[in-house]
mmCIF file of C-alpha atoms and ligand atoms in Angstrom:
data_model
loop_
_atom_site.group_PDB
_atom_site.id
_atom_site.type_symbol
_atom_site.label_atom_id
_atom_site.label_comp_id
_atom_site.label_asym_id
_atom_site.label_seq_id
_atom_site.Cartn_x
_atom_site.Cartn_y
_atom_site.Cartn_z
ATOM 1 C CA MET A 287 0.000 0.000 0.000
ATOM 2 C CA LYS A 288 1.462 3.353 -1.032
ATOM 3 C CA SER A 289 1.723 5.909 1.775
ATOM 4 C CA LEU A 290 0.119 9.254 0.946
ATOM 5 C CA SER A 291 1.679 12.688 1.293
ATOM 6 C CA SER A 292 0.002 15.265 3.571
ATOM 7 C CA GLU A 293 -1.113 17.067 0.415
ATOM 8 C CA GLU A 294 -2.757 13.874 -0.934
ATOM 9 C CA LYS A 295 -4.352 13.183 2.462
ATOM 10 C CA SER A 296 -5.803 16.671 2.653
ATOM 11 C CA HIS A 297 -8.090 15.850 -0.311
ATOM 12 C CA LEU A 298 -9.570 12.725 1.276
ATOM 13 C CA GLN A 299 -13.099 12.421 2.625
ATOM 14 C CA ASP A 300 -13.343 11.689 6.353
ATOM 15 C CA ASP A 301 -14.574 8.109 5.815
ATOM 16 C CA THR A 302 -11.415 7.331 3.828
ATOM 17 C CA ARG A 303 -9.216 9.300 6.194
ATOM 18 C CA MET A 304 -10.425 7.273 9.174
ATOM 19 C CA VAL A 305 -9.681 3.982 7.403
ATOM 20 C CA LEU A 306 -6.102 5.013 6.598
ATOM 21 C CA ALA A 307 -5.096 7.291 9.463
ATOM 22 C CA GLY A 308 -2.322 6.135 11.783
ATOM 23 C CA ARG A 309 -1.535 3.043 9.688
ATOM 24 C CA ASN A 310 1.753 2.326 8.010
ATOM 25 C CA THR A 311 1.904 -1.276 6.829
ATOM 26 C CA ALA A 312 5.577 -0.890 5.893
ATOM 27 C CA GLU A 313 6.275 -0.668 9.627
ATOM 28 C CA THR A 314 3.930 -3.448 10.732
ATOM 29 C CA PHE A 315 5.339 -6.192 8.469
ATOM 30 C CA GLY A 316 2.281 -5.825 6.214
ATOM 31 C CA PHE A 317 -0.203 -6.440 9.014
ATOM 32 C CA VAL A 318 -3.160 -4.089 8.713
ATOM 33 C CA ASN A 319 -3.299 -2.931 12.340
ATOM 34 C CA VAL A 320 -0.663 -1.609 14.722
ATOM 35 C CA PRO A 321 -0.676 -4.066 17.653
ATOM 36 C CA PRO A 322 -0.742 -3.030 21.323
ATOM 37 C CA PHE A 323 2.921 -2.402 22.175
ATOM 38 C CA ARG A 324 3.396 -3.237 25.849
ATOM 39 C CA GLY A 325 6.428 -2.034 27.660
ATOM 40 C CA SER A 326 7.997 0.302 30.132
ATOM 41 C CA THR A 327 11.663 -0.258 29.252
ATOM 42 C CA VAL A 328 13.237 0.561 25.925
ATOM 43 C CA VAL A 329 16.831 -0.536 25.385
ATOM 44 C CA TYR A 330 19.331 1.591 23.482
ATOM 45 C CA PRO A 331 21.653 0.186 20.805
ATOM 46 C CA ASP A 332 24.880 1.568 22.352
ATOM 47 C CA ALA A 333 26.273 3.780 25.120
ATOM 48 C CA ALA A 334 26.436 6.914 22.973
ATOM 49 C CA ALA A 335 22.733 6.603 22.074
ATOM 50 C CA CYS A 336 21.902 5.927 25.733
ATOM 51 C CA LEU A 337 23.873 8.939 26.996
ATOM 52 C CA ALA A 338 22.195 11.207 24.407
ATOM 53 C CA HIS A 339 18.680 9.663 24.873
ATOM 54 C CA ARG A 340 18.912 9.069 21.138
ATOM 55 C CA ASN A 341 16.385 6.384 20.242
ATOM 56 C CA ARG A 342 13.107 6.527 18.377
ATOM 57 C CA TYR A 343 11.455 5.574 21.678
ATOM 58 C CA THR A 344 13.025 6.291 25.057
ATOM 59 C CA TYR A 345 10.624 5.071 27.751
ATOM 60 C CA GLY A 346 7.167 3.455 27.731
ATOM 61 C CA ARG A 347 5.258 6.414 29.152
ATOM 62 C CA LYS A 348 6.775 8.781 26.616
ATOM 63 C CA GLY A 349 5.601 6.980 23.521
ATOM 64 C CA ASN A 350 5.306 3.718 21.627
ATOM 65 C CA PRO A 351 4.089 2.824 18.135
ATOM 66 C CA THR A 352 0.494 2.207 19.318
ATOM 67 C CA MET A 353 0.342 5.651 20.917
ATOM 68 C CA ASP A 354 1.921 7.219 17.832
ATOM 69 C CA ALA A 355 -0.709 5.630 15.588
ATOM 70 C CA LEU A 356 -3.631 7.073 17.546
ATOM 71 C CA GLU A 357 -2.002 10.457 18.108
ATOM 72 C CA SER A 358 -1.259 10.897 14.424
ATOM 73 C CA ALA A 359 -4.703 9.651 13.326
ATOM 74 C CA TRP A 360 -6.430 12.036 15.721
ATOM 75 C CA SER A 361 -4.218 14.989 14.792
ATOM 76 C CA GLU A 362 -5.032 14.365 11.155
ATOM 77 C CA LEU A 363 -8.768 14.388 11.840
ATOM 78 C CA GLU A 364 -8.564 17.524 13.995
ATOM 79 C CA GLY A 365 -6.101 19.352 11.724
ATOM 80 C CA ALA A 366 -3.891 19.636 14.823
ATOM 81 C CA ALA A 367 -0.166 20.129 15.393
ATOM 82 C CA GLY A 368 -0.322 17.262 17.883
ATOM 83 C CA THR A 369 -2.453 15.167 20.225
ATOM 84 C CA VAL A 370 -1.943 13.707 23.684
ATOM 85 C CA ILE A 371 -3.700 10.619 25.037
ATOM 86 C CA CYS A 372 -5.200 10.605 28.538
ATOM 87 C CA PRO A 373 -6.687 7.766 30.613
ATOM 88 C CA SER A 374 -10.219 9.254 30.519
ATOM 89 C CA GLY A 375 -12.181 12.140 29.059
ATOM 90 C CA ALA A 376 -12.198 13.782 32.498
ATOM 91 C CA SER A 377 -8.403 13.547 32.615
ATOM 92 C CA ALA A 378 -8.205 15.100 29.128
ATOM 93 C CA CYS A 379 -10.228 18.085 30.399
ATOM 94 C CA THR A 380 -8.079 18.536 33.499
ATOM 95 C CA THR A 381 -4.750 18.066 31.679
ATOM 96 C CA ALA A 382 -5.773 20.626 29.056
ATOM 97 C CA LEU A 383 -6.863 23.141 31.704
ATOM 98 C CA LEU A 384 -3.675 22.695 33.737
ATOM 99 C CA SER A 385 -1.597 23.194 30.586
ATOM 100 C CA CYS A 386 -2.694 26.819 30.242
ATOM 101 C CA LEU A 387 -3.362 28.026 33.818
ATOM 102 C CA LYS A 388 -1.243 28.910 36.854
ATOM 103 C CA ALA A 389 -1.821 30.360 40.325
ATOM 104 C CA GLY A 390 -3.331 33.854 40.140
ATOM 105 C CA ASP A 391 -5.059 33.256 36.786
ATOM 106 C CA HIS A 392 -8.753 33.623 36.015
ATOM 107 C CA LEU A 393 -10.752 31.107 33.958
ATOM 108 C CA LEU A 394 -14.066 31.632 32.151
ATOM 109 C CA MET A 395 -15.990 28.357 32.218
ATOM 110 C CA VAL A 396 -19.290 27.689 30.430
ATOM 111 C CA ASP A 397 -22.166 27.079 32.862
ATOM 112 C CA SER A 398 -23.413 24.045 30.900
ATOM 113 C CA VAL A 399 -20.101 22.200 31.245
ATOM 114 C CA TYR A 400 -19.875 18.489 32.102
ATOM 115 C CA ARG A 401 -20.201 18.326 35.868
ATOM 116 C CA PRO A 402 -16.833 16.689 36.744
ATOM 117 C CA THR A 403 -15.072 19.485 34.809
ATOM 118 C CA ARG A 404 -16.966 21.962 36.990
ATOM 119 C CA ASN A 405 -15.914 20.001 40.087
ATOM 120 C CA PHE A 406 -12.271 20.209 39.010
ATOM 121 C CA CYS A 407 -12.533 24.010 38.802
ATOM 122 C CA ASP A 408 -14.395 24.333 42.104
ATOM 123 C CA ASN A 409 -12.174 21.906 44.006
ATOM 124 C CA ILE A 410 -8.705 21.608 42.497
ATOM 125 C CA LEU A 411 -8.157 24.804 40.501
ATOM 126 C CA LYS A 412 -9.535 26.868 43.368
ATOM 127 C CA ARG A 413 -7.158 25.185 45.815
ATOM 128 C CA TYR A 414 -4.222 26.031 43.539
ATOM 129 C CA GLY A 415 -5.184 29.700 43.231
ATOM 130 C CA VAL A 416 -7.108 29.781 39.938
ATOM 131 C CA GLU A 417 -10.414 31.669 40.052
ATOM 132 C CA THR A 418 -13.319 30.447 37.886
ATOM 133 C CA THR A 419 -16.253 32.510 36.634
ATOM 134 C CA TYR A 420 -19.117 30.586 35.028
ATOM 135 C CA TYR A 421 -20.765 32.182 32.013
ATOM 136 C CA ASP A 422 -24.061 31.760 30.157
ATOM 137 C CA PRO A 423 -23.572 29.371 27.190
ATOM 138 C CA HIS A 424 -25.634 31.763 25.052
ATOM 139 C CA LEU A 425 -23.183 34.580 25.665
ATOM 140 C CA ALA A 426 -21.352 35.194 22.409
ATOM 141 C CA GLY A 427 -19.151 38.293 21.943
ATOM 142 C CA GLY A 428 -20.730 39.587 25.172
ATOM 143 C CA ILE A 429 -18.243 37.397 27.029
ATOM 144 C CA GLU A 430 -15.808 40.300 26.697
ATOM 145 C CA ALA A 431 -17.536 42.014 29.647
ATOM 146 C CA LEU A 432 -16.403 39.143 31.918
ATOM 147 C CA ILE A 433 -12.732 39.360 31.016
ATOM 148 C CA LYS A 434 -10.380 40.474 33.794
ATOM 149 C CA PRO A 435 -6.724 41.497 33.443
ATOM 150 C CA ASN A 436 -5.734 38.000 34.643
ATOM 151 C CA THR A 437 -8.161 35.969 32.458
ATOM 152 C CA ARG A 438 -5.963 33.366 30.796
ATOM 153 C CA ALA A 439 -8.411 30.778 29.438
ATOM 154 C CA ILE A 440 -11.973 30.387 28.135
ATOM 155 C CA PHE A 441 -13.452 26.892 28.211
ATOM 156 C CA MET A 442 -16.413 25.949 25.990
ATOM 157 C CA GLU A 443 -18.511 22.816 25.598
ATOM 158 C CA SER A 444 -20.836 22.940 22.637
ATOM 159 C CA PRO A 445 -23.456 21.680 22.700
ATOM 160 C CA GLY A 446 -23.659 21.072 26.450
ATOM 161 C CA SER A 447 -23.911 17.317 26.951
ATOM 162 C CA GLN A 448 -27.065 17.486 29.103
ATOM 163 C CA THR A 449 -28.908 20.600 28.054
ATOM 164 C CA PHE A 450 -27.586 21.053 24.497
ATOM 165 C CA GLU A 451 -27.006 24.814 24.288
ATOM 166 C CA VAL A 452 -24.914 25.642 21.198
ATOM 167 C CA GLN A 453 -22.183 28.224 21.725
ATOM 168 C CA ASP A 454 -21.088 30.935 19.294
ATOM 169 C CA VAL A 455 -17.539 29.629 19.083
ATOM 170 C CA PRO A 456 -16.249 32.083 16.426
ATOM 171 C CA ALA A 457 -17.516 35.086 18.427
ATOM 172 C CA ILE A 458 -15.891 33.821 21.636
ATOM 173 C CA VAL A 459 -12.629 32.981 19.863
ATOM 174 C CA ALA A 460 -12.518 36.485 18.334
ATOM 175 C CA VAL A 461 -12.744 38.040 21.815
ATOM 176 C CA ALA A 462 -10.166 35.601 23.198
ATOM 177 C CA LYS A 463 -7.691 36.377 20.423
ATOM 178 C CA LYS A 464 -8.075 40.108 21.003
ATOM 179 C CA HIS A 465 -7.011 39.586 24.650
ATOM 180 C CA ASP A 466 -4.452 36.819 23.981
ATOM 181 C CA ILE A 467 -6.496 34.275 25.946
ATOM 182 C CA THR A 468 -6.244 30.516 25.336
ATOM 183 C CA THR A 469 -9.467 28.808 24.203
ATOM 184 C CA LEU A 470 -10.426 25.213 24.971
ATOM 185 C CA ILE A 471 -13.477 23.224 23.953
ATOM 186 C CA ASP A 472 -14.930 19.912 25.059
ATOM 187 C CA ASN A 473 -15.921 18.673 21.595
ATOM 188 C CA THR A 474 -17.027 15.191 22.649
ATOM 189 C CA TRP A 475 -20.562 15.497 21.256
ATOM 190 C CA ALA A 476 -19.579 16.377 17.688
ATOM 191 C CA THR A 477 -16.026 15.021 17.383
ATOM 192 C CA ALA A 478 -13.943 16.667 14.673
ATOM 193 C CA LEU A 479 -16.057 14.794 12.111
ATOM 194 C CA LEU A 480 -18.945 17.197 12.698
ATOM 195 C CA PHE A 481 -17.200 20.279 14.093
ATOM 196 C CA ARG A 482 -13.482 21.069 13.715
ATOM 197 C CA PRO A 483 -12.620 23.409 16.604
ATOM 198 C CA LEU A 484 -9.102 24.219 15.431
ATOM 199 C CA ASP A 485 -10.445 25.469 12.085
ATOM 200 C CA PHE A 486 -12.499 27.948 14.127
ATOM 201 C CA GLY A 487 -9.378 29.194 15.900
ATOM 202 C CA VAL A 488 -9.788 27.224 19.145
ATOM 203 C CA ASP A 489 -6.409 26.315 20.671
ATOM 204 C CA LEU A 490 -7.201 23.023 22.445
ATOM 205 C CA SER A 491 -9.853 20.535 21.344
ATOM 206 C CA ILE A 492 -10.801 17.911 23.929
ATOM 207 C CA ASN A 493 -12.607 14.658 23.267
ATOM 208 C CA ALA A 494 -13.813 12.042 25.719
ATOM 209 C CA ALA A 495 -12.927 9.308 23.226
ATOM 210 C CA THR A 496 -14.660 6.958 25.635
ATOM 211 C CA LYS A 497 -17.757 7.927 23.617
ATOM 212 C CA TYR A 498 -17.767 7.920 19.785
ATOM 213 C CA PRO A 499 -14.122 7.199 18.872
ATOM 214 C CA SER A 500 -13.924 3.982 20.899
ATOM 215 C CA GLY A 501 -17.654 3.539 20.370
ATOM 216 C CA HIS A 502 -18.267 0.203 22.061
ATOM 217 C CA SER A 503 -18.690 1.082 25.759
ATOM 218 C CA ASP A 504 -15.607 -0.888 26.760
ATOM 219 C CA VAL A 505 -12.864 1.751 27.000
ATOM 220 C CA LEU A 506 -12.138 4.930 28.949
ATOM 221 C CA ILE A 507 -9.872 7.329 27.060
ATOM 222 C CA GLY A 508 -9.462 11.062 26.460
ATOM 223 C CA LEU A 509 -7.716 12.947 23.673
ATOM 224 C CA VAL A 510 -6.509 16.549 23.543
ATOM 225 C CA ALA A 511 -5.560 17.989 20.162
ATOM 226 C CA ALA A 512 -3.657 21.270 20.062
ATOM 227 C CA ASN A 513 -2.587 23.869 17.555
ATOM 228 C CA ALA A 514 1.107 24.792 17.248
ATOM 229 C CA LYS A 515 0.769 27.551 19.858
ATOM 230 C CA ALA A 516 -0.777 25.390 22.588
ATOM 231 C CA LEU A 517 1.048 22.107 21.884
ATOM 232 C CA PRO A 518 4.331 22.727 23.782
ATOM 233 C CA GLY A 519 2.471 23.633 26.996
ATOM 234 C CA LEU A 520 0.123 20.689 26.597
ATOM 235 C CA LYS A 521 2.940 18.190 26.017
ATOM 236 C CA ALA A 522 4.932 19.548 28.945
ATOM 237 C CA MET A 523 1.971 19.300 31.356
ATOM 238 C CA HIS A 524 1.007 15.837 30.081
ATOM 239 C CA GLY A 525 4.596 14.619 30.573
ATOM 240 C CA ASP A 526 5.099 16.271 33.979
ATOM 241 C CA LEU A 527 1.831 14.815 35.298
ATOM 242 C CA GLY A 528 2.945 11.345 34.196
ATOM 243 C CA VAL A 529 -0.282 10.769 32.292
ATOM 244 C CA TYR A 530 -0.356 7.405 30.503
ATOM 245 C CA LEU A 531 -2.909 4.989 29.067
ATOM 246 C CA GLY A 532 -2.227 1.293 28.421
ATOM 247 C CA PRO A 533 -1.885 0.036 24.839
ATOM 248 C CA ASP A 534 -4.947 -2.236 24.804
ATOM 249 C CA ASP A 535 -7.325 0.691 25.265
ATOM 250 C CA ILE A 536 -5.469 2.679 22.616
ATOM 251 C CA PHE A 537 -5.652 -0.285 20.245
ATOM 252 C CA LEU A 538 -9.405 -0.589 20.814
ATOM 253 C CA THR A 539 -9.834 3.130 20.142
ATOM 254 C CA LEU A 540 -7.902 2.818 16.869
ATOM 255 C CA ARG A 541 -10.241 -0.029 15.951
ATOM 256 C CA GLY A 542 -13.208 2.179 16.817
ATOM 257 C CA LEU A 543 -11.948 5.031 14.641
ATOM 258 C CA ARG A 544 -12.255 2.937 11.488
ATOM 259 C CA SER A 545 -16.046 2.772 11.808
ATOM 260 C CA MET A 546 -16.631 6.057 13.649
ATOM 261 C CA PRO A 547 -17.893 8.019 10.609
ATOM 262 C CA LEU A 548 -20.367 5.250 9.733
ATOM 263 C CA ARG A 549 -21.576 4.788 13.291
ATOM 264 C CA MET A 550 -21.982 8.496 13.914
ATOM 265 C CA ARG A 551 -23.870 9.024 10.668
ATOM 266 C CA GLU A 552 -26.326 6.254 11.501
ATOM 267 C CA GLN A 553 -26.696 7.207 15.160
ATOM 268 C CA GLY A 554 -27.098 10.883 14.260
ATOM 269 C CA ALA A 555 -29.795 10.245 11.644
ATOM 270 C CA ASN A 556 -31.696 7.871 13.928
ATOM 271 C CA ALA A 557 -31.473 10.250 16.891
ATOM 272 C CA LEU A 558 -32.857 13.116 14.843
ATOM 273 C CA ALA A 559 -35.776 11.000 13.598
ATOM 274 C CA ILE A 560 -36.523 9.941 17.180
ATOM 275 C CA ALA A 561 -36.208 13.522 18.480
ATOM 276 C CA ALA A 562 -38.664 14.742 15.827
ATOM 277 C CA HIS A 563 -41.049 11.945 16.784
ATOM 278 C CA LEU A 564 -40.859 12.778 20.507
ATOM 279 C CA GLU A 565 -41.471 16.446 19.767
ATOM 280 C CA LYS A 566 -44.956 15.490 18.530
ATOM 281 C CA SER A 567 -45.833 13.381 21.591
ATOM 282 C CA PRO A 568 -48.512 14.749 23.960
ATOM 283 C CA HIS A 569 -46.438 13.329 26.848
ATOM 284 C CA VAL A 570 -43.351 15.428 26.063
ATOM 285 C CA VAL A 571 -42.882 19.082 27.075
ATOM 286 C CA ARG A 572 -39.929 19.787 24.781
ATOM 287 C CA VAL A 573 -36.966 18.201 23.065
ATOM 288 C CA MET A 574 -33.419 19.555 23.394
ATOM 289 C CA HIS A 575 -31.654 18.697 20.150
ATOM 290 C CA PRO A 576 -29.697 21.363 18.251
ATOM 291 C CA ALA A 577 -30.607 19.951 14.819
ATOM 292 C CA LEU A 578 -34.323 20.537 15.461
ATOM 293 C CA PRO A 579 -35.472 23.924 14.109
ATOM 294 C CA SER A 580 -37.283 24.498 17.441
ATOM 295 C CA SER A 581 -33.961 24.424 19.327
ATOM 296 C CA PRO A 582 -32.684 27.857 20.475
ATOM 297 C CA GLY A 583 -29.202 27.005 19.163
ATOM 298 C CA HIS A 584 -30.387 25.813 15.764
ATOM 299 C CA ALA A 585 -29.135 28.787 13.701
ATOM 300 C CA LEU A 586 -25.610 28.497 15.149
ATOM 301 C CA PHE A 587 -25.727 24.731 14.732
ATOM 302 C CA LYS A 588 -26.625 25.052 11.048
ATOM 303 C CA ARG A 589 -23.912 27.636 10.517
ATOM 304 C CA ASP A 590 -21.040 25.731 12.186
ATOM 305 C CA PHE A 591 -21.731 21.981 12.333
ATOM 306 C CA LYS A 592 -21.639 19.381 9.549
ATOM 307 C CA GLY A 593 -24.224 17.204 11.295
ATOM 308 C CA ALA A 594 -25.528 15.911 14.614
ATOM 309 C CA SER A 595 -24.473 12.972 16.743
ATOM 310 C CA GLY A 596 -26.757 10.582 18.606
ATOM 311 C CA LEU A 597 -27.162 12.247 22.019
ATOM 312 C CA PHE A 598 -30.055 14.535 22.973
ATOM 313 C CA ALA A 599 -32.473 15.152 25.821
ATOM 314 C CA PHE A 600 -36.166 15.735 26.266
ATOM 315 C CA VAL A 601 -38.528 16.736 29.023
ATOM 316 C CA LEU A 602 -41.299 14.417 30.144
ATOM 317 C CA LYS A 603 -44.717 15.798 31.004
ATOM 318 C CA ALA A 604 -44.135 14.441 34.501
ATOM 319 C CA SER A 605 -43.638 15.902 37.929
ATOM 320 C CA THR A 606 -43.091 12.898 40.237
ATOM 321 C CA ASP A 607 -40.459 10.199 40.663
ATOM 322 C CA LYS A 608 -43.193 7.583 40.225
ATOM 323 C CA GLN A 609 -43.992 8.887 36.724
ATOM 324 C CA VAL A 610 -40.315 8.984 35.703
ATOM 325 C CA GLU A 611 -39.807 5.494 37.114
ATOM 326 C CA ALA A 612 -42.814 4.209 35.160
ATOM 327 C CA PHE A 613 -41.293 5.603 31.962
ATOM 328 C CA LEU A 614 -37.789 4.214 32.576
ATOM 329 C CA ASN A 615 -38.882 0.840 33.917
ATOM 330 C CA HIS A 616 -41.126 0.279 30.912
ATOM 331 C CA LEU A 617 -38.262 0.677 28.431
ATOM 332 C CA THR A 618 -36.936 -2.634 27.158
ATOM 333 C CA LEU A 619 -34.334 -1.593 24.551
ATOM 334 C CA PHE A 620 -32.734 1.341 26.390
ATOM 335 C CA GLY A 621 -30.281 0.597 29.187
ATOM 336 C CA MET A 622 -30.062 3.036 32.090
ATOM 337 C CA GLY A 623 -26.467 4.192 32.213
ATOM 338 C CA TYR A 624 -24.378 7.335 32.600
ATOM 339 C CA SER A 625 -22.428 7.237 29.402
ATOM 340 C CA TRP A 626 -23.075 7.642 25.695
ATOM 341 C CA GLY A 627 -21.539 7.347 22.245
ATOM 342 C CA GLY A 628 -21.620 3.536 22.300
ATOM 343 C CA PHE A 629 -23.487 1.279 19.885
ATOM 344 C CA GLU A 630 -26.319 0.645 22.354
ATOM 345 C CA SER A 631 -29.159 2.971 23.301
ATOM 346 C CA LEU A 632 -29.315 4.442 26.802
ATOM 347 C CA ALA A 633 -31.719 6.580 28.813
ATOM 348 C CA VAL A 634 -30.852 8.510 31.982
ATOM 349 C CA PRO A 635 -32.897 10.964 34.025
ATOM 350 C CA PHE A 636 -31.034 14.139 34.999
ATOM 351 C CA ASP A 637 -31.577 17.388 36.833
ATOM 352 C CA ALA A 638 -29.303 20.326 36.005
ATOM 353 C CA THR A 639 -31.162 22.725 38.317
ATOM 354 C CA PRO A 640 -29.066 22.333 41.528
ATOM 355 C CA TYR A 641 -25.599 23.199 40.231
ATOM 356 C CA ARG A 642 -25.972 25.893 37.564
ATOM 357 C CA THR A 643 -24.667 29.214 38.863
ATOM 358 C CA ALA A 644 -24.682 31.644 35.909
ATOM 359 C CA THR A 645 -27.974 30.504 34.388
ATOM 360 C CA GLU A 646 -31.114 28.724 35.498
ATOM 361 C CA PHE A 647 -32.237 25.392 34.077
ATOM 362 C CA LYS A 648 -36.039 25.395 34.055
ATOM 363 C CA PRO A 649 -37.114 22.210 32.282
ATOM 364 C CA GLY A 650 -40.856 22.463 33.017
ATOM 365 C CA GLY A 651 -41.003 18.714 33.706
ATOM 366 C CA ARG A 652 -38.579 15.863 34.278
ATOM 367 C CA ALA A 653 -35.592 15.660 31.941
ATOM 368 C CA VAL A 654 -34.235 12.469 30.379
ATOM 369 C CA ARG A 655 -31.164 12.121 28.153
ATOM 370 C CA LEU A 656 -31.076 9.553 25.362
ATOM 371 C CA ASN A 657 -28.068 8.013 23.683
ATOM 372 C CA ILE A 658 -29.277 6.564 20.407
ATOM 373 C CA GLY A 659 -27.321 3.499 19.401
ATOM 374 C CA LEU A 660 -27.329 1.341 16.292
ATOM 375 C CA GLU A 661 -30.677 -0.401 16.832
ATOM 376 C CA SER A 662 -33.461 0.235 14.333
ATOM 377 C CA PRO A 663 -35.215 3.550 15.049
ATOM 378 C CA ILE A 664 -38.517 1.754 14.361
ATOM 379 C CA ASP A 665 -37.947 -0.467 17.401
ATOM 380 C CA LEU A 666 -36.648 2.390 19.540
ATOM 381 C CA ILE A 667 -39.645 4.594 18.751
ATOM 382 C CA ALA A 668 -42.052 1.769 19.610
ATOM 383 C CA ASP A 669 -40.202 1.251 22.902
ATOM 384 C CA LEU A 670 -40.339 4.969 23.769
ATOM 385 C CA ASP A 671 -44.017 5.271 22.814
ATOM 386 C CA GLY A 672 -44.871 2.282 25.019
ATOM 387 C CA ALA A 673 -42.993 3.780 27.964
ATOM 388 C CA LEU A 674 -44.627 7.204 27.500
ATOM 389 C CA ALA A 675 -48.066 5.565 27.476
ATOM 390 C CA ALA A 676 -47.181 3.669 30.674
ATOM 391 C CA MET A 677 -46.043 6.898 32.315
ATOM 392 C CA ALA A 678 -49.237 8.708 31.327
ATOM 393 C CA LYS A 679 -51.266 6.159 33.316
ATOM 394 C CA VAL A 680 -49.501 7.106 36.587
ATOM 395 C CA PRO A 681 -51.280 9.919 38.454
ATOM 396 C CA ALA A 682 -49.238 13.105 38.975
HETATM 397 C C1 PLP B 271 -19.038 15.995 27.626
HETATM 398 C C2 PLP B 271 -18.185 15.045 28.389
HETATM 399 N N1 PLP B 271 -16.914 15.370 28.592
HETATM 400 C C3 PLP B 271 -16.098 14.559 29.284
HETATM 401 C C4 PLP B 271 -16.554 13.372 29.791
HETATM 402 C C5 PLP B 271 -15.620 12.524 30.604
HETATM 403 O O1 PLP B 271 -15.285 11.353 29.944
HETATM 404 P P1 PLP B 271 -14.783 10.071 30.775
HETATM 405 O O2 PLP B 271 -15.991 9.435 31.329
HETATM 406 O O3 PLP B 271 -14.065 9.272 29.766
HETATM 407 O O4 PLP B 271 -13.889 10.572 31.857
HETATM 408 C C6 PLP B 271 -17.870 12.977 29.589
HETATM 409 C C7 PLP B 271 -18.367 11.703 30.149
HETATM 410 O O5 PLP B 271 -19.538 11.445 30.226
HETATM 411 C C8 PLP B 271 -18.718 13.858 28.890
HETATM 412 O O6 PLP B 271 -20.013 13.555 28.698
#
């Protein structure tokens, strides 16, 4: 198989790119996949090489061919100068934040952020002298009013993974650039297949690859892709923290990448059909899905995203635990679990009202988040309709 130049690769469609990325059969004796390279110790060919740390690989934590394959595949997809691998999506968020903040700095954090990222700011960053201000996800260029002389980073998550607000990334990046502030985004929902943060000027793009890239609910992994400006700081922090993920999980993620475009296309189309169906149900207050024209973020979504993934939420016409339980317990095809992005459908109840500080979440009923997997949407819709009918029989 001929290896392609960067120029040739730049013309490829994403489906093709994800089949080829990170593979070099000349280096794997013709075998299609890079195997999991296990190892801490790397031996040097001679004393001079050892004294100069001159080896392609120097120590297990610092790199091996399996890591290289995923890092280069992900950088290619993101259009990044480089990528680091973390042992979870949460660790990718914290490593990225630590790479651009120090004591005395101020961080602007979106109010709709994934809760453990919020906890990291409130617990760890605070303890180490970094102040966090939460901002309304609908704030676009208006974020400038929140900037202080010591604001060093703006963190976005778009759409929010529970409440699905879409952020005006270009407007926020324009303000950040004016003030020389680093921008970070948790891009787990879209992945770079549907939204390429670095093309929009974002410095650090974070993905909980536990979700779509690995795709099979059997791996925890996080990836941070950086532009040339942010990469040295990211690599230094990643190395100094001693962050490392074992080769089996990296191998499984590489395997997942090959089918990620196909899976996401199918899951995205099925989720949108199911969201549109739920929107018409008399037992549903509203559906939070940015690809629905009724969504407040729809115009921004249409402007910036190439498509939607398979995660969205909706609000049940329900006010008691008994009603929510009737709905969830009646589902037969949806598991109840706190993750998403895998091949199997999931439903989880959630309440974002207690922890928002810059904005109020007023669902008007009881909220449920759905991960749409690879089952037939016909079966999933029948399952949801049956559960909604069961819920409607329970008195409020
Ligand atoms: C938006 C988002 N970011 C980050 C994470 C963290 O990923 P992990 O569970 O791999 O730590 C999650 C997990 O649910 C998430 O939904």
